Tab-separated table of C-alpha atoms in Angstrom:
chain	number	residue	atom	x	y	z
A	1	MET	CA	20.494	0.550	30.679
A	2	LEU	CA	18.582	-2.309	29.119
A	3	MET	CA	14.960	-2.676	30.249
A	4	ALA	CA	13.986	-5.817	28.396
A	5	LEU	CA	13.379	-9.466	29.134
A	6	MET	CA	14.389	-12.266	26.824
A	7	ASN	CA	12.836	-15.687	26.453
A	8	SER	CA	15.863	-17.914	27.022
A	9	SER	CA	14.368	-20.946	25.288
A	10	VAL	CA	13.955	-19.004	22.034
A	11	VAL	CA	17.375	-17.393	22.315
A	12	LEU	CA	19.294	-20.535	23.215
A	13	GLY	CA	17.394	-22.507	20.595
A	14	TYR	CA	18.561	-20.096	17.886
A	15	LEU	CA	22.108	-20.061	19.266
A	16	MET	CA	22.456	-23.851	19.249
A	17	SER	CA	20.701	-24.445	15.924
A	18	THR	CA	22.726	-21.745	14.134
A	19	TYR	CA	26.145	-21.980	15.752
A	20	GLY	CA	26.107	-25.026	18.061
A	21	GLY	CA	27.355	-27.564	15.545
A	22	ASP	CA	29.714	-25.252	13.702
A	23	LYS	CA	33.351	-26.122	14.318
A	24	ALA	CA	34.308	-22.599	13.305
A	25	HIS	CA	32.642	-21.347	16.495
A	26	SER	CA	34.032	-23.961	18.863
A	27	SER	CA	36.322	-22.965	21.736
A	28	SER	CA	39.847	-21.841	20.943
A	29	LYS	CA	42.860	-21.003	23.062
A	30	TYR	CA	41.918	-17.326	22.778
A	31	ASP	CA	38.763	-17.966	24.817
A	32	ALA	CA	40.911	-18.429	27.942
A	33	HIS	CA	41.660	-15.113	29.639
A	34	LYS	CA	43.854	-13.692	32.371
A	35	LYS	CA	42.277	-11.950	35.359
A	36	SER	CA	43.437	-8.598	34.017
A	37	GLU	CA	41.719	-9.257	30.679
A	38	LEU	CA	38.450	-10.217	32.365
A	39	ARG	CA	38.689	-7.107	34.538
A	40	ASP	CA	39.144	-4.988	31.423
A	41	VAL	CA	36.031	-6.533	29.834
A	42	TYR	CA	34.026	-5.877	33.001
A	43	ASN	CA	35.211	-2.264	33.180
A	44	ARG	CA	34.165	-1.697	29.567
A	45	MET	CA	30.728	-3.080	30.394
A	46	VAL	CA	30.391	-0.778	33.417
A	47	ARG	CA	31.469	2.305	31.475
A	48	SER	CA	28.991	1.515	28.720
A	49	ASN	CA	26.211	0.963	31.245
A	50	LYS	CA	26.880	4.095	33.315
A	51	ASN	CA	26.513	6.436	30.375
A	52	SER	CA	23.668	4.684	28.607
A	53	PRO	CA	20.134	6.120	28.781
A	54	ILE	CA	17.210	4.091	30.035
A	55	TYR	CA	15.437	2.575	27.075
A	56	LYS	CA	12.785	0.044	26.185
A	57	ILE	CA	12.962	-2.619	23.495
A	58	ASN	CA	10.005	-4.213	21.770
A	59	TYR	CA	11.222	-7.758	22.261
A	60	THR	CA	10.772	-10.151	19.373
A	61	PRO	CA	12.660	-13.366	18.569
A	62	GLN	CA	14.382	-11.431	15.776
A	63	VAL	CA	15.848	-8.998	18.323
A	64	ALA	CA	17.472	-11.895	20.160
A	65	GLU	CA	18.743	-13.400	16.900
A	66	PHE	CA	20.208	-10.044	15.888
A	67	ALA	CA	22.003	-9.638	19.230
A	68	ILE	CA	23.362	-13.190	19.107
A	69	ASP	CA	24.591	-12.773	15.527
A	70	ILE	CA	26.443	-9.609	16.546
A	71	LYS	CA	27.936	-11.293	19.607
A	72	VAL	CA	29.148	-14.325	17.649
A	73	LYS	CA	30.595	-12.310	14.754
A	74	ALA	CA	32.325	-9.923	17.167
A	75	HIS	CA	33.771	-12.894	19.062
A	76	ASP	CA	35.030	-14.436	15.812
A	77	MET	CA	36.543	-11.122	14.746
A	78	GLU	CA	38.316	-10.659	18.086
A	79	ASN	CA	39.829	-14.149	17.902
A	80	ILE	CA	41.085	-13.516	14.371
A	81	VAL	CA	42.721	-10.269	15.497
A	82	LEU	CA	44.253	-12.028	18.517
A	83	ARG	CA	45.774	-14.657	16.229
A	84	MET	CA	47.534	-11.786	14.489
A	85	GLY	CA	49.014	-10.242	17.608
A	86	GLY	CA	45.943	-8.519	19.030
A	87	GLY	CA	45.178	-4.832	18.897
A	88	ASP	CA	48.658	-3.718	19.947
A	89	GLU	CA	51.120	-5.868	17.996
A	90	GLY	CA	51.478	-5.582	14.249
A	91	ILE	CA	50.583	-8.326	11.821
A	92	GLU	CA	54.332	-8.910	11.442
A	93	SER	CA	54.043	-11.035	14.598
A	94	VAL	CA	52.588	-13.900	12.555
A	95	LEU	CA	55.989	-14.190	10.868
A	96	ASN	CA	57.348	-15.537	14.143
A	97	GLU	CA	54.888	-18.440	14.102
A	98	LYS	CA	55.136	-21.783	12.397
A	99	LYS	CA	52.027	-22.703	10.441
A	100	ALA	CA	51.451	-25.838	8.416
A	101	TYR	CA	49.815	-26.185	5.028
A	102	SER	CA	48.299	-29.014	3.018
A	103	SER	CA	48.357	-29.044	-0.764
A	104	ASN	CA	44.948	-30.766	-0.675
A	105	GLU	CA	42.825	-29.390	2.185
A	106	ASN	CA	39.778	-31.251	0.887
A	107	ALA	CA	41.476	-34.581	1.603
A	108	VAL	CA	43.945	-33.846	4.419
A	109	GLY	CA	43.657	-30.987	6.894
A	110	VAL	CA	46.694	-30.039	8.965
A	111	GLU	CA	47.597	-27.854	11.933
A	112	TYR	CA	51.013	-27.327	13.446
A	113	VAL	CA	50.853	-28.237	17.160
A	114	GLY	CA	54.559	-28.442	17.903
A	115	ASP	CA	56.759	-26.090	19.904
A	116	GLN	CA	56.829	-22.638	18.322
A	117	ASP	CA	60.206	-21.907	19.918
A	118	SER	CA	61.973	-25.053	18.757
A	119	GLU	CA	64.528	-24.949	15.979
A	120	THR	CA	62.836	-26.730	13.095
A	121	ASP	CA	63.734	-27.051	9.456
A	122	THR	CA	60.702	-25.322	7.933
A	123	SER	CA	61.692	-26.448	4.453
A	124	GLN	CA	60.856	-30.090	5.230
A	125	THR	CA	57.768	-31.677	3.669
A	126	PHE	CA	56.117	-35.089	3.666
A	127	THR	CA	53.361	-36.750	1.669
A	128	VAL	CA	50.081	-38.333	2.785
A	129	ASP	CA	48.223	-40.672	0.424
A	130	VAL	CA	44.776	-41.554	1.844
A	131	ARG	CA	43.387	-44.910	0.693
A	132	SER	CA	40.384	-45.172	3.058
A	133	LEU	CA	38.902	-43.278	5.997
A	134	ALA	CA	38.211	-44.655	9.452
A	135	THR	CA	34.490	-45.404	9.696
A	136	PRO	CA	32.057	-45.988	12.585
A	137	GLN	CA	30.035	-49.113	13.253
A	138	ILE	CA	26.517	-48.884	11.832
A	139	ASN	CA	23.516	-51.023	12.698
A	140	GLU	CA	20.835	-50.315	10.115
A	141	GLY	CA	17.430	-51.552	11.219
A	142	ALA	CA	14.841	-53.339	9.125
A	143	PRO	CA	12.632	-51.184	6.866
A	144	LEU	CA	9.144	-50.996	8.393
A	145	VAL	CA	5.917	-49.547	7.023
A	146	LYS	CA	5.644	-46.199	8.793
A	147	ASP	CA	1.954	-46.252	9.735
A	148	ALA	CA	1.771	-49.994	10.501
A	149	HIS	CA	1.603	-51.471	14.021
A	150	ASP	CA	4.138	-54.317	14.079
A	151	ILE	CA	4.819	-54.086	17.828
A	152	ASP	CA	2.003	-54.555	20.338
A	153	PRO	CA	1.447	-52.081	23.192
A	154	GLY	CA	3.569	-52.868	26.239
A	155	SER	CA	6.868	-52.228	28.020
A	156	TYR	CA	10.073	-53.363	26.343
A	157	SER	CA	13.819	-53.150	26.828
A	158	PHE	CA	17.129	-53.927	25.172
A	159	ASP	CA	20.730	-54.114	26.374
A	160	LEU	CA	23.611	-52.099	24.971
A	161	ASP	CA	27.225	-53.192	25.436
A	162	THR	CA	29.968	-50.761	24.401
A	163	THR	CA	33.712	-50.558	24.933
A	164	ASN	CA	33.018	-48.187	27.841
A	165	GLY	CA	30.214	-50.011	29.666
A	166	SER	CA	26.837	-51.742	29.586
A	167	TYR	CA	23.417	-50.079	29.603
A	168	GLU	CA	19.755	-51.047	29.632
A	169	PHE	CA	17.200	-49.076	27.628
A	170	GLN	CA	13.491	-49.247	28.415
A	171	TYR	CA	10.658	-47.912	26.291
A	172	ASN	CA	6.872	-48.115	26.193
A	173	VAL	CA	4.617	-48.726	23.212
A	174	ASN	CA	1.206	-47.131	23.683
A	175	ASN	CA	-2.067	-47.852	21.943
A	176	GLY	CA	-2.005	-46.315	18.487
A	177	ASP	CA	1.793	-46.014	18.278
A	178	THR	CA	2.946	-46.681	14.726
A	179	ASN	CA	6.266	-48.174	13.688
A	180	LEU	CA	7.573	-44.682	12.978
A	181	ASP	CA	6.479	-43.481	16.434
A	182	ILE	CA	8.412	-46.331	18.051
A	183	GLN	CA	11.500	-45.692	15.919
A	184	LYS	CA	11.445	-42.022	16.923
A	185	LYS	CA	11.096	-42.919	20.607
A	186	ILE	CA	14.156	-45.152	20.507
A	187	MET	CA	16.059	-42.585	18.432
A	188	ARG	CA	15.457	-39.902	21.081
A	189	LEU	CA	16.345	-42.363	23.826
A	190	ILE	CA	19.726	-43.143	22.264
A	191	ASN	CA	20.566	-39.563	21.271
A	192	THR	CA	20.017	-38.294	24.823
A	193	SER	CA	21.785	-41.175	26.566
A	194	ASP	CA	25.421	-40.022	26.200
A	195	THR	CA	26.630	-43.551	25.471
A	196	GLY	CA	28.773	-42.683	22.464
A	197	LEU	CA	26.074	-43.583	19.928
A	198	THR	CA	23.865	-41.627	17.569
A	199	ALA	CA	20.541	-42.649	16.062
A	200	ASP	CA	18.620	-41.456	13.026
A	201	ILE	CA	15.641	-42.408	10.870
A	202	LYS	CA	16.233	-43.420	7.249
A	203	ASP	CA	13.253	-42.573	5.054
A	204	PHE	CA	12.137	-44.901	2.251
A	205	GLY	CA	8.889	-43.158	1.362
A	206	ARG	CA	6.189	-45.410	2.829
A	207	MET	CA	8.820	-47.189	4.902
A	208	SER	CA	11.547	-46.178	7.352
A	209	SER	CA	14.347	-47.816	9.306
A	210	LEU	CA	16.137	-46.940	12.529
A	211	ILE	CA	19.891	-46.473	12.169
A	212	VAL	CA	22.269	-46.647	15.137
A	213	ALA	CA	25.917	-45.628	14.692
A	214	SER	CA	28.948	-45.221	16.931
A	215	LYS	CA	30.642	-41.858	17.306
A	216	GLN	CA	33.939	-43.696	17.596
A	217	THR	CA	35.660	-44.991	14.484
A	218	GLY	CA	38.069	-47.842	13.875
A	219	LEU	CA	38.348	-51.260	15.485
A	220	SER	CA	41.381	-52.492	17.407
A	221	SER	CA	42.690	-56.024	16.882
A	222	ASN	CA	41.245	-57.320	20.169
A	223	GLU	CA	37.713	-55.982	19.547
A	224	LYS	CA	34.864	-57.664	17.681
A	225	TYR	CA	32.580	-54.630	17.715
A	226	LEU	CA	32.231	-51.119	19.137
A	227	PHE	CA	28.732	-51.794	20.431
A	228	ASN	CA	26.309	-54.686	20.638
A	229	ILE	CA	22.522	-54.470	21.016
A	230	SER	CA	20.704	-57.503	22.399
A	231	SER	CA	17.600	-58.414	24.360
A	232	GLY	CA	16.214	-61.380	26.238
A	233	ALA	CA	12.597	-60.698	27.149
A	234	SER	CA	12.050	-58.358	24.160
A	235	TRP	CA	13.913	-60.448	21.593
A	236	ASN	CA	11.009	-60.528	19.093
A	237	GLU	CA	10.559	-56.754	19.211
A	238	LEU	CA	14.296	-56.189	18.748
A	239	LYS	CA	14.256	-58.552	15.780
A	240	THR	CA	11.343	-56.591	14.291
A	241	LEU	CA	13.281	-53.330	14.624
A	242	GLY	CA	16.417	-55.010	13.269
A	243	ILE	CA	18.920	-52.817	15.125
A	244	GLY	CA	20.767	-55.760	16.684
A	245	ARG	CA	22.524	-56.619	13.419
A	246	ILE	CA	25.829	-55.012	12.405
A	247	THR	CA	25.451	-53.874	8.802
A	248	HIS	CA	28.692	-51.858	8.529
A	249	PRO	CA	31.543	-52.855	10.890
A	250	ALA	CA	33.896	-50.125	12.078
A	251	GLU	CA	37.096	-49.867	10.035
A	252	ASP	CA	40.487	-48.201	10.487
A	253	SER	CA	41.845	-45.597	8.126
A	254	THR	CA	44.544	-46.637	5.677
A	255	PHE	CA	47.076	-44.107	4.439
A	256	TYR	CA	50.639	-43.932	3.167
A	257	LEU	CA	53.090	-41.593	4.879
A	258	ASN	CA	56.014	-40.909	2.546
A	259	GLY	CA	55.133	-44.161	0.795
A	260	ASP	CA	54.923	-46.320	3.946
A	261	GLU	CA	51.551	-47.868	4.811
A	262	HIS	CA	49.914	-46.918	8.123
A	263	HIS	CA	46.566	-47.437	9.833
A	264	SER	CA	44.702	-45.384	12.417
A	265	LEU	CA	41.590	-45.929	14.543
A	266	SER	CA	40.626	-42.297	13.982
A	267	ASN	CA	40.734	-39.844	11.107
A	268	ILE	CA	42.407	-37.340	13.444
A	269	PHE	CA	45.924	-38.047	14.712
A	270	THR	CA	49.319	-36.420	15.268
A	271	ILE	CA	52.586	-37.000	13.418
A	272	ASN	CA	55.815	-36.601	15.430
A	273	GLN	CA	53.958	-34.486	18.014
A	274	SER	CA	54.110	-31.648	15.507
A	275	PHE	CA	51.435	-32.016	12.831
A	276	ALA	CA	47.787	-32.711	13.699
A	277	LEU	CA	46.273	-34.341	10.611
A	278	THR	CA	42.579	-34.692	9.789
A	279	LEU	CA	41.749	-37.161	7.032
A	280	LYS	CA	38.678	-35.900	5.168
A	281	ASP	CA	38.628	-37.832	1.897
A	282	THR	CA	40.675	-40.235	-0.181
A	283	THR	CA	43.354	-38.860	-2.479
A	284	LYS	CA	43.655	-39.646	-6.163
A	285	GLU	CA	46.094	-42.333	-7.227
A	286	GLY	CA	49.542	-40.818	-7.592
A	287	GLU	CA	48.447	-37.422	-6.183
A	288	PRO	CA	49.219	-37.456	-2.441
A	289	ALA	CA	48.719	-34.403	-0.251
A	290	ILE	CA	51.953	-32.563	0.478
A	291	ILE	CA	52.329	-31.335	4.068
A	292	GLY	CA	54.812	-28.639	5.022
A	293	PHE	CA	55.303	-25.188	6.536
A	294	LYS	CA	53.763	-22.057	5.068
A	295	ALA	CA	56.027	-19.378	3.702
A	296	ASP	CA	55.995	-15.972	5.440
A	297	THR	CA	54.187	-14.287	2.555
A	298	ASP	CA	51.505	-16.967	2.543
A	299	MET	CA	50.884	-16.531	6.280
A	300	ILE	CA	50.437	-12.771	5.884
A	301	ALA	CA	48.147	-13.178	2.875
A	302	ASP	CA	46.062	-15.846	4.635
A	303	SER	CA	45.715	-13.562	7.663
A	304	VAL	CA	44.457	-10.731	5.462
A	305	ASN	CA	41.936	-13.102	3.887
A	306	ASP	CA	40.688	-13.992	7.382
A	307	LEU	CA	40.280	-10.302	8.226
A	308	VAL	CA	38.317	-9.684	5.038
A	309	ASP	CA	36.066	-12.695	5.646
A	310	SER	CA	35.373	-11.468	9.178
A	311	TYR	CA	34.561	-7.975	7.897
A	312	ASN	CA	32.158	-9.380	5.298
A	313	SER	CA	30.360	-11.629	7.792
A	314	PHE	CA	29.863	-8.670	10.136
A	315	LEU	CA	28.581	-6.563	7.249
A	316	ALA	CA	26.177	-9.352	6.261
A	317	VAL	CA	24.599	-9.225	9.736
A	318	GLY	CA	24.009	-5.487	9.384
A	319	GLN	CA	22.471	-5.930	5.930
A	320	LYS	CA	20.298	-8.842	7.069
A	321	TYR	CA	18.561	-6.825	9.792
A	322	GLN	CA	18.801	-3.273	8.401
A	323	ASN	CA	15.072	-3.016	7.612
A	324	THR	CA	13.784	-4.918	10.645
A	325	GLU	CA	15.507	-4.882	14.025
A	326	SER	CA	18.671	-2.849	13.407
A	327	ASN	CA	18.878	0.918	13.864
A	328	SER	CA	21.392	0.990	10.947
A	329	GLY	CA	24.218	1.906	13.338
A	330	LEU	CA	26.057	-1.366	12.825
A	331	LEU	CA	25.885	-1.126	9.039
A	332	LYS	CA	27.157	2.458	9.080
A	333	GLU	CA	30.057	1.643	11.384
A	334	ILE	CA	31.212	-1.339	9.352
A	335	THR	CA	30.920	0.329	5.951
A	336	ASN	CA	32.724	3.361	7.342
A	337	ILE	CA	35.756	1.170	8.023
A	338	GLY	CA	35.864	0.030	4.405
A	339	ASN	CA	35.218	3.526	3.035
A	340	SER	CA	37.692	5.385	5.263
A	341	LEU	CA	40.459	2.890	4.480
A	342	GLY	CA	39.541	2.494	0.825
A	343	HIS	CA	42.852	3.867	-0.490
A	344	GLU	CA	45.000	1.830	1.917
A	345	LEU	CA	43.069	-1.350	1.146
A	346	SER	CA	43.275	-0.851	-2.617
A	347	GLU	CA	47.073	-0.670	-2.343
A	348	ILE	CA	47.136	-4.240	-1.009
A	349	GLY	CA	44.685	-5.697	-3.526
A	350	ILE	CA	41.411	-5.294	-1.589
A	351	SER	CA	38.422	-3.770	-3.380
A	352	THR	CA	34.776	-3.060	-2.529
A	353	ASP	CA	31.836	-4.289	-4.595
A	354	GLU	CA	28.444	-2.612	-5.099
A	355	PHE	CA	27.081	-4.186	-1.904
A	356	GLY	CA	29.968	-2.990	0.258
A	357	MET	CA	31.588	-6.425	0.497
A	358	LEU	CA	35.365	-6.643	0.290
A	359	SER	CA	37.178	-8.977	-2.079
A	360	VAL	CA	40.862	-9.864	-2.294
A	361	ASP	CA	42.977	-10.004	-5.434
A	362	ARG	CA	45.382	-12.671	-4.198
A	363	LYS	CA	48.054	-11.920	-6.799
A	364	ALA	CA	48.014	-8.201	-5.999
A	365	LEU	CA	48.115	-9.000	-2.276
A	366	ASP	CA	51.039	-11.412	-2.712
A	367	ASP	CA	52.901	-8.797	-4.764
A	368	ALA	CA	52.311	-6.171	-2.063
A	369	VAL	CA	53.418	-8.475	0.759
A	370	SER	CA	56.597	-9.554	-1.040
A	371	GLY	CA	57.265	-6.214	-2.762
A	372	ALA	CA	59.873	-3.550	-2.125
A	373	ASP	CA	57.658	-1.388	0.122
A	374	MET	CA	56.733	-4.066	2.663
A	375	LYS	CA	56.752	-1.545	5.526
A	376	LYS	CA	53.909	0.409	3.941
A	377	THR	CA	52.018	-2.815	3.188
A	378	TYR	CA	52.234	-3.896	6.829
A	379	HIS	CA	51.138	-0.414	7.922
A	380	ASN	CA	48.009	-0.600	5.747
A	381	ILE	CA	47.150	-4.084	6.994
A	382	ASN	CA	47.640	-3.019	10.618
A	383	MET	CA	45.322	-0.033	10.165
A	384	PHE	CA	42.610	-2.387	8.903
A	385	LYS	CA	43.260	-4.871	11.715
A	386	SER	CA	43.130	-2.172	14.408
A	387	ALA	CA	39.851	-0.790	13.065
A	388	LEU	CA	38.273	-4.253	13.172
A	389	HIS	CA	39.625	-4.811	16.687
A	390	ARG	CA	37.973	-1.609	17.953
A	391	GLU	CA	34.691	-2.536	16.291
A	392	ALA	CA	34.760	-6.061	17.735
A	393	GLU	CA	35.407	-4.770	21.264
A	394	LYS	CA	32.621	-2.206	21.035
A	395	SER	CA	30.084	-4.618	19.559
A	396	SER	CA	30.796	-7.452	21.984
A	397	THR	CA	30.584	-5.117	24.988
A	398	ASN	CA	27.099	-3.896	24.113
A	399	PRO	CA	25.403	-5.503	21.095
A	400	MET	CA	22.063	-3.980	22.132
A	401	ARG	CA	23.265	-0.514	21.124
A	402	TYR	CA	22.429	-1.435	17.522
A	403	VAL	CA	18.855	-2.563	18.235
A	404	LYS	CA	15.862	-0.325	17.571
A	405	LYS	CA	14.618	0.997	20.914
A	406	LEU	CA	12.567	3.705	22.593
A	407	THR	CA	14.546	6.056	24.836
A	408	ILE	CA	12.789	6.620	28.179
A	409	GLU	CA	15.245	8.836	30.033
A	410	TYR	CA	18.722	10.206	29.404
A	411	ARG	CA	21.420	10.280	32.046
A	412	ASN	CA	21.826	13.624	33.824
A	413	PRO	CA	25.010	15.111	32.343
A	414	ASN	CA	25.378	17.402	35.382
A	415	ALA	CA	24.883	14.714	38.014
A	416	GLY	CA	28.608	14.568	38.661
A	417	LYS	CA	28.731	10.818	38.911
A	418	ASN	CA	26.372	8.288	37.387
A	419	PHE	CA	26.114	4.802	38.825
A	420	PRO	CA	25.700	1.600	36.819
A	421	ALA	CA	22.471	-0.352	37.144
A	422	VAL	CA	23.465	-3.667	38.690
A	423	TYR	CA	20.886	-5.837	36.942
A	424	ALA	CA	21.603	-4.324	33.547
A	425	MET	CA	25.011	-5.986	33.437
A	426	SER	CA	23.539	-9.294	32.301
A	427	PRO	CA	22.816	-8.330	28.656
A	428	TYR	CA	26.389	-7.145	28.182
A	429	SER	CA	27.876	-10.321	29.612
A	430	GLY	CA	25.649	-12.540	27.507
A	431	MET	CA	23.326	-13.670	30.287
A	432	LEU	CA	19.609	-13.883	29.577
A	433	VAL	CA	16.508	-13.412	31.718
A	434	ASP	CA	13.606	-15.807	31.235
A	435	LEU	CA	10.175	-14.286	30.705
A	436	GLN	CA	8.721	-16.633	33.310
A	437	LEU	CA	10.830	-15.197	36.149
């Protein structure tokens, strides 16, 4: 039972700054669960709580960071395992899926979003030649001397017109406010307004300018702009800031699909309701990205690479905190997986370095996946996958089991039936208690 309080502002601040903007940790279809799955998670939490001793933790921000890192890595590991059939099905299940590939992931990303059950010619390919990306509208303000006072104290406003609506922004300039102070005020005002715009400060040493940009890209034929900033009463102040002038108009992407020219308002779009493309960069002249379906051996090998990456990221968390907040339990459990399966992993091209990290010999892995003894190869991969699945379930249920703590009282083994502590459920479910409560 956990007897500790956590400062939610510190915890949530670390969570958002470390993982909030990372697309790799955004929601996936595996984050939606059936009632039976949620019930199973709850039952695991209760079982863990009933048999856990009462203990005390010396709370520090590092303890919270450690617990969050474990939670996130365990969640990532579980999702990877689920993509490969979960803990019950073998990795052979990925052979029943259609997955797309791009010959140039740096320029064109792709994901197959079509019907998995449809009869599709998986040998078909097409080319994408990217000439230019879709860009947002940017209004770059005038460079102002940071510590100067070009705007007098007072109350000011400006109007914002977007494709979705019109808004009025009001701000105050106090005595002593510098140009940089005013730019930061307006930047915060725009960034917290949820109007589809972002604002930033461009630094020129002694000078700085306020930059306003649209989140949306591209410009349709009946639009002159994505947003317009104007002011009546505060026209002089707006002119001083310079954010009413469009410096970079929004532009559509230009690309060639099998040699035919196309344009798109966004860099993300779908082809034939089957391939979701993400344009990331332009391609070299005469070297278009080739889009098609992955071969079975490639899908298996890619899945193994994902498992290894997940293992290494979990191991890195244990190594990061082993001399501070961790009780070394996490590190021992993870390394034990690699050590106990060392022979099986080596047979499929996976080796361990001096730090315990796993690395993949892609040629050896490809040979094993496409070799004569594929049944044994799949067996070895499934053993590794199942071990990671068990570790992910255990770690996500109770990440605090790996934190250094002082045991206060053990459960009575002869009590017949121990009861869970109701308020101790929150740490296991990811809820946090504020120190001020």
